[in-house]
Short mmCIF file of C-alpha atoms in Angstrom, two decimals:
data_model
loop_
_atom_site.label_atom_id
_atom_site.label_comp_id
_atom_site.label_asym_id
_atom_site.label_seq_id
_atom_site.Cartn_x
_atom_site.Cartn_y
_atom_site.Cartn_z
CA UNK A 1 -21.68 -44.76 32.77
CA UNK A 2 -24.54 -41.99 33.11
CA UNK A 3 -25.04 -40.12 29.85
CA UNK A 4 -26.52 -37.00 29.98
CA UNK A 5 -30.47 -36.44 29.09
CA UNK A 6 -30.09 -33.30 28.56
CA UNK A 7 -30.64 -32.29 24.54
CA UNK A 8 -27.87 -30.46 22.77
CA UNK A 9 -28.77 -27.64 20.59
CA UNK A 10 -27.96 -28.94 17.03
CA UNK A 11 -26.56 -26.03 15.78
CA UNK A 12 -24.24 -25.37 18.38
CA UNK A 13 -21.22 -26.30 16.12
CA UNK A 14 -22.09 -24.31 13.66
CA UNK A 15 -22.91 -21.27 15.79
CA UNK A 16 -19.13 -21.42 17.33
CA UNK A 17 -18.10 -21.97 13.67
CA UNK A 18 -19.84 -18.72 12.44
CA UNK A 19 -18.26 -17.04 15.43
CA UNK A 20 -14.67 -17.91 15.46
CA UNK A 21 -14.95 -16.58 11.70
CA UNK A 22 -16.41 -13.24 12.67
CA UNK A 23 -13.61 -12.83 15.01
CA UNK A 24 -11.08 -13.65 12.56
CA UNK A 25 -12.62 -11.70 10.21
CA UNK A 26 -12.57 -8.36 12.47
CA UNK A 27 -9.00 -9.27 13.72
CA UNK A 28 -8.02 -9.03 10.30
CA UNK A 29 -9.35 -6.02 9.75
CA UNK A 30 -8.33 -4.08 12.57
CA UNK A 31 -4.82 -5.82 12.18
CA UNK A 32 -5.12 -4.25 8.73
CA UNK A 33 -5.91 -1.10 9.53
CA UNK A 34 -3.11 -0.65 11.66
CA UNK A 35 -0.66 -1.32 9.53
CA UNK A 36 -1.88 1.14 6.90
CA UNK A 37 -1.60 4.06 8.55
CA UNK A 38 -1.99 7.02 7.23
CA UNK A 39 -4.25 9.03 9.73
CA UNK A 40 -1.30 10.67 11.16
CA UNK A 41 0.05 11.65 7.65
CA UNK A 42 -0.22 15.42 6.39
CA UNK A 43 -1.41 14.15 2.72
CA UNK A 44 -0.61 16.93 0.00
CA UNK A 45 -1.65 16.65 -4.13
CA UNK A 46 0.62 15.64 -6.56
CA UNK A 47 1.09 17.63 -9.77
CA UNK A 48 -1.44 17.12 -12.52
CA UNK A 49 -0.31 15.75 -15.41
CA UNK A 50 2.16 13.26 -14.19
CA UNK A 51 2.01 9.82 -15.48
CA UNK A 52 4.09 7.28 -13.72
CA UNK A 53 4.75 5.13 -16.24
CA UNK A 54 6.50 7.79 -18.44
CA UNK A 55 8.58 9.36 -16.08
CA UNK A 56 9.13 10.41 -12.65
CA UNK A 57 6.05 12.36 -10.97
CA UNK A 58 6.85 15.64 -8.17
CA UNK A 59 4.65 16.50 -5.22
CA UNK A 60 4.89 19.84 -3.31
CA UNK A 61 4.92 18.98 0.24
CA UNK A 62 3.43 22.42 1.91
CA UNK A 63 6.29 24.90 2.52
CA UNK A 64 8.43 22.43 3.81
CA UNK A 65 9.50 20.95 0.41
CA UNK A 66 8.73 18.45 -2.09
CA UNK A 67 9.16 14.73 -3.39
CA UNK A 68 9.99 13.40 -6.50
CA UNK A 69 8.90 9.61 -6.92
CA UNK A 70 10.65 7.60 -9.94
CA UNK A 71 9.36 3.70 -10.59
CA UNK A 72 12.27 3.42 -13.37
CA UNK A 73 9.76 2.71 -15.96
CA UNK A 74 9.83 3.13 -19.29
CA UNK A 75 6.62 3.39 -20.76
CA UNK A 76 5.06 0.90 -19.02
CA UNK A 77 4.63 -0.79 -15.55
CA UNK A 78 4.19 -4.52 -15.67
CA UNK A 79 2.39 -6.23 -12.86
CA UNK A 80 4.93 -9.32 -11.20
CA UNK A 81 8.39 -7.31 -12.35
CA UNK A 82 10.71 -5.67 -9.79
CA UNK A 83 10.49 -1.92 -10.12
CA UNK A 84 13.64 0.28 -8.89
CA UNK A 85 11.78 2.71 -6.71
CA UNK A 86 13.66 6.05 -6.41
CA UNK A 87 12.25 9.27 -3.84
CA UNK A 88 13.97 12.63 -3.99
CA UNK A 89 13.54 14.77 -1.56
CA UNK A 90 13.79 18.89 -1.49
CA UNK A 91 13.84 20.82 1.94
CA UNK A 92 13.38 17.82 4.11
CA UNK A 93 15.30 15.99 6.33
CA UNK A 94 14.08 12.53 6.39
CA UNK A 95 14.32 9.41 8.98
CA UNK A 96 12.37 7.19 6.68
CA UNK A 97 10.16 7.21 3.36
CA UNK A 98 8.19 4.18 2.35
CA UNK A 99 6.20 3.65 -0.70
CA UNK A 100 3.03 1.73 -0.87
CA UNK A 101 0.65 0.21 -3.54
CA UNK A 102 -2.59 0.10 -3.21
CA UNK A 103 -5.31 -0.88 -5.65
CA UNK A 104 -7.44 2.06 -6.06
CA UNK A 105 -11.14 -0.28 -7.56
CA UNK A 106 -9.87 -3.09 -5.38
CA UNK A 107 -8.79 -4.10 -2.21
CA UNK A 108 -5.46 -5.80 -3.05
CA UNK A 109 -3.64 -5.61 0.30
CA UNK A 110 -0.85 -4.10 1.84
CA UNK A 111 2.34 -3.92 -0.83
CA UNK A 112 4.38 -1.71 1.58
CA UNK A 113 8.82 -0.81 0.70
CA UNK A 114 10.76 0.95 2.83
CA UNK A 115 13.40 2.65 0.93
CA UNK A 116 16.95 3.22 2.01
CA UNK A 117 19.09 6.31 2.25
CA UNK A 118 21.75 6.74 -0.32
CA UNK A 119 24.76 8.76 -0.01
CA UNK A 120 23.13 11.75 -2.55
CA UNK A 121 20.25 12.14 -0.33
CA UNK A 122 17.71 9.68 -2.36
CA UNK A 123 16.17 7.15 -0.92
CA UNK A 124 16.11 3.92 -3.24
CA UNK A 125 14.80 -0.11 -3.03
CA UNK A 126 12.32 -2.32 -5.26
CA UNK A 127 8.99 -2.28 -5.31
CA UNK A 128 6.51 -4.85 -7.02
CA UNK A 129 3.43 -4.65 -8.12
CA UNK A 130 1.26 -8.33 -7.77
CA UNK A 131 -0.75 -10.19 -9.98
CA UNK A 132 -3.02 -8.47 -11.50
CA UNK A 133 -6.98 -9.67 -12.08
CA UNK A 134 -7.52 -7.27 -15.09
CA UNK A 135 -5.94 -6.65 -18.59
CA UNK A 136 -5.65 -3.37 -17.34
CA UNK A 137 -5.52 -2.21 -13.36
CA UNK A 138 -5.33 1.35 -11.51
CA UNK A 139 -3.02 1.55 -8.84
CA UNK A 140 -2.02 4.58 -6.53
CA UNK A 141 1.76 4.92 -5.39
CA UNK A 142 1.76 6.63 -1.61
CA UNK A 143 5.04 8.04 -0.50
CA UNK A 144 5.13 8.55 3.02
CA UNK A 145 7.98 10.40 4.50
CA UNK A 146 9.04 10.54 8.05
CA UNK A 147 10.46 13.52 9.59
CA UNK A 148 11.17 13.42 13.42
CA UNK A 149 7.48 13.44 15.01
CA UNK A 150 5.76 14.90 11.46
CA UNK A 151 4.81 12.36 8.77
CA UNK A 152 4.03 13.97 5.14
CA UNK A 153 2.67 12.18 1.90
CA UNK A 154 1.50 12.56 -1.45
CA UNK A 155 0.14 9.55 -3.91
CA UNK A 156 0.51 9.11 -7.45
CA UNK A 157 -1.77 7.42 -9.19
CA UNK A 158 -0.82 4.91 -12.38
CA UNK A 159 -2.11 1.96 -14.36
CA UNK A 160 -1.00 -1.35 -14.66
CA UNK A 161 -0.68 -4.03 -17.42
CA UNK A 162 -1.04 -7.62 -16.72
CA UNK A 163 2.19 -9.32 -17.66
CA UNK A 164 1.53 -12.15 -20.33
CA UNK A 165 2.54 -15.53 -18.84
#
């Protein structure tokens, strides 16, 4: 057998190593961008004041209408329990309207429901928000409603409390 005299670079392993990362790494990035969306949404400002946890919050959405958001909570939202997510809508006809969580200090990923049309109108499902890493944890609620081509959103923000294990 003829071996090869040719010397191999010894950190040739670790070089292909340190690139297959950086490749995952921007994959999952652009893979994550994607999904989120949002660059194609008309965002509008919700109403000051609102506070998610006591009650539902409204959004004006232009002159086309407005959106109420509920998260059924009373008084508190609890990371890890199921939340009855509720959207109203006024002066819009809507294909689709999903809610999404996002942690506003902290990356937390993509925590995306698609709600489902009821016979009033409303579009209702269950959200959750996950484990939290602090006591206490702000989160924004996006509602993003779909209307034909147009896609229209406003987000709420709200604060979480770790649920005690």
């Amino acid at each position: 057998m003829h071996e090869s005299s040719a010397p191999r670079f010894p950190g040739l392993r670790l070089m292909m190593l340190a690139t297959l990362i950086t490749l995952v790494v921007a994959l999952w990035y652009l893979v994550n961008y994607s999904v989120r969306g949002g660059d194609d949404v008309r965002w509008f400002p919700e109403e000051t004041g609102c506070d998610l946890s006591h009650g539902p919050c409204r959004a004006l959405l232009g002159e086309e209408g407005g959106l109420t958001l509920d998260l059924g909570a009373d008084g508190e939202i609890r990371a890890l329990e199921i939340l009855p997510v509720t959207v109203a809508l006024e002066g819009i006809q809507a294909d689709s309207v999903v809610v999404d969580f996002i942690g506003r200090d902290m990356d937390m990923g993509l925590h995306r429901y698609p709600l489902t049309r009821q016979a009033d109108g409303r579009f209702q499902g269950e959200g959750q928000i996950p484990i939290c890493t602090e006591a206490v944890m702000p989160w924004r609620a996006r509602v993003i409603v779909t209307s034909g081509e147009e896609r229209l959103g406003s987000g709420f923000n709200f604060e979480v409390e770790r649920s005690q294990l």
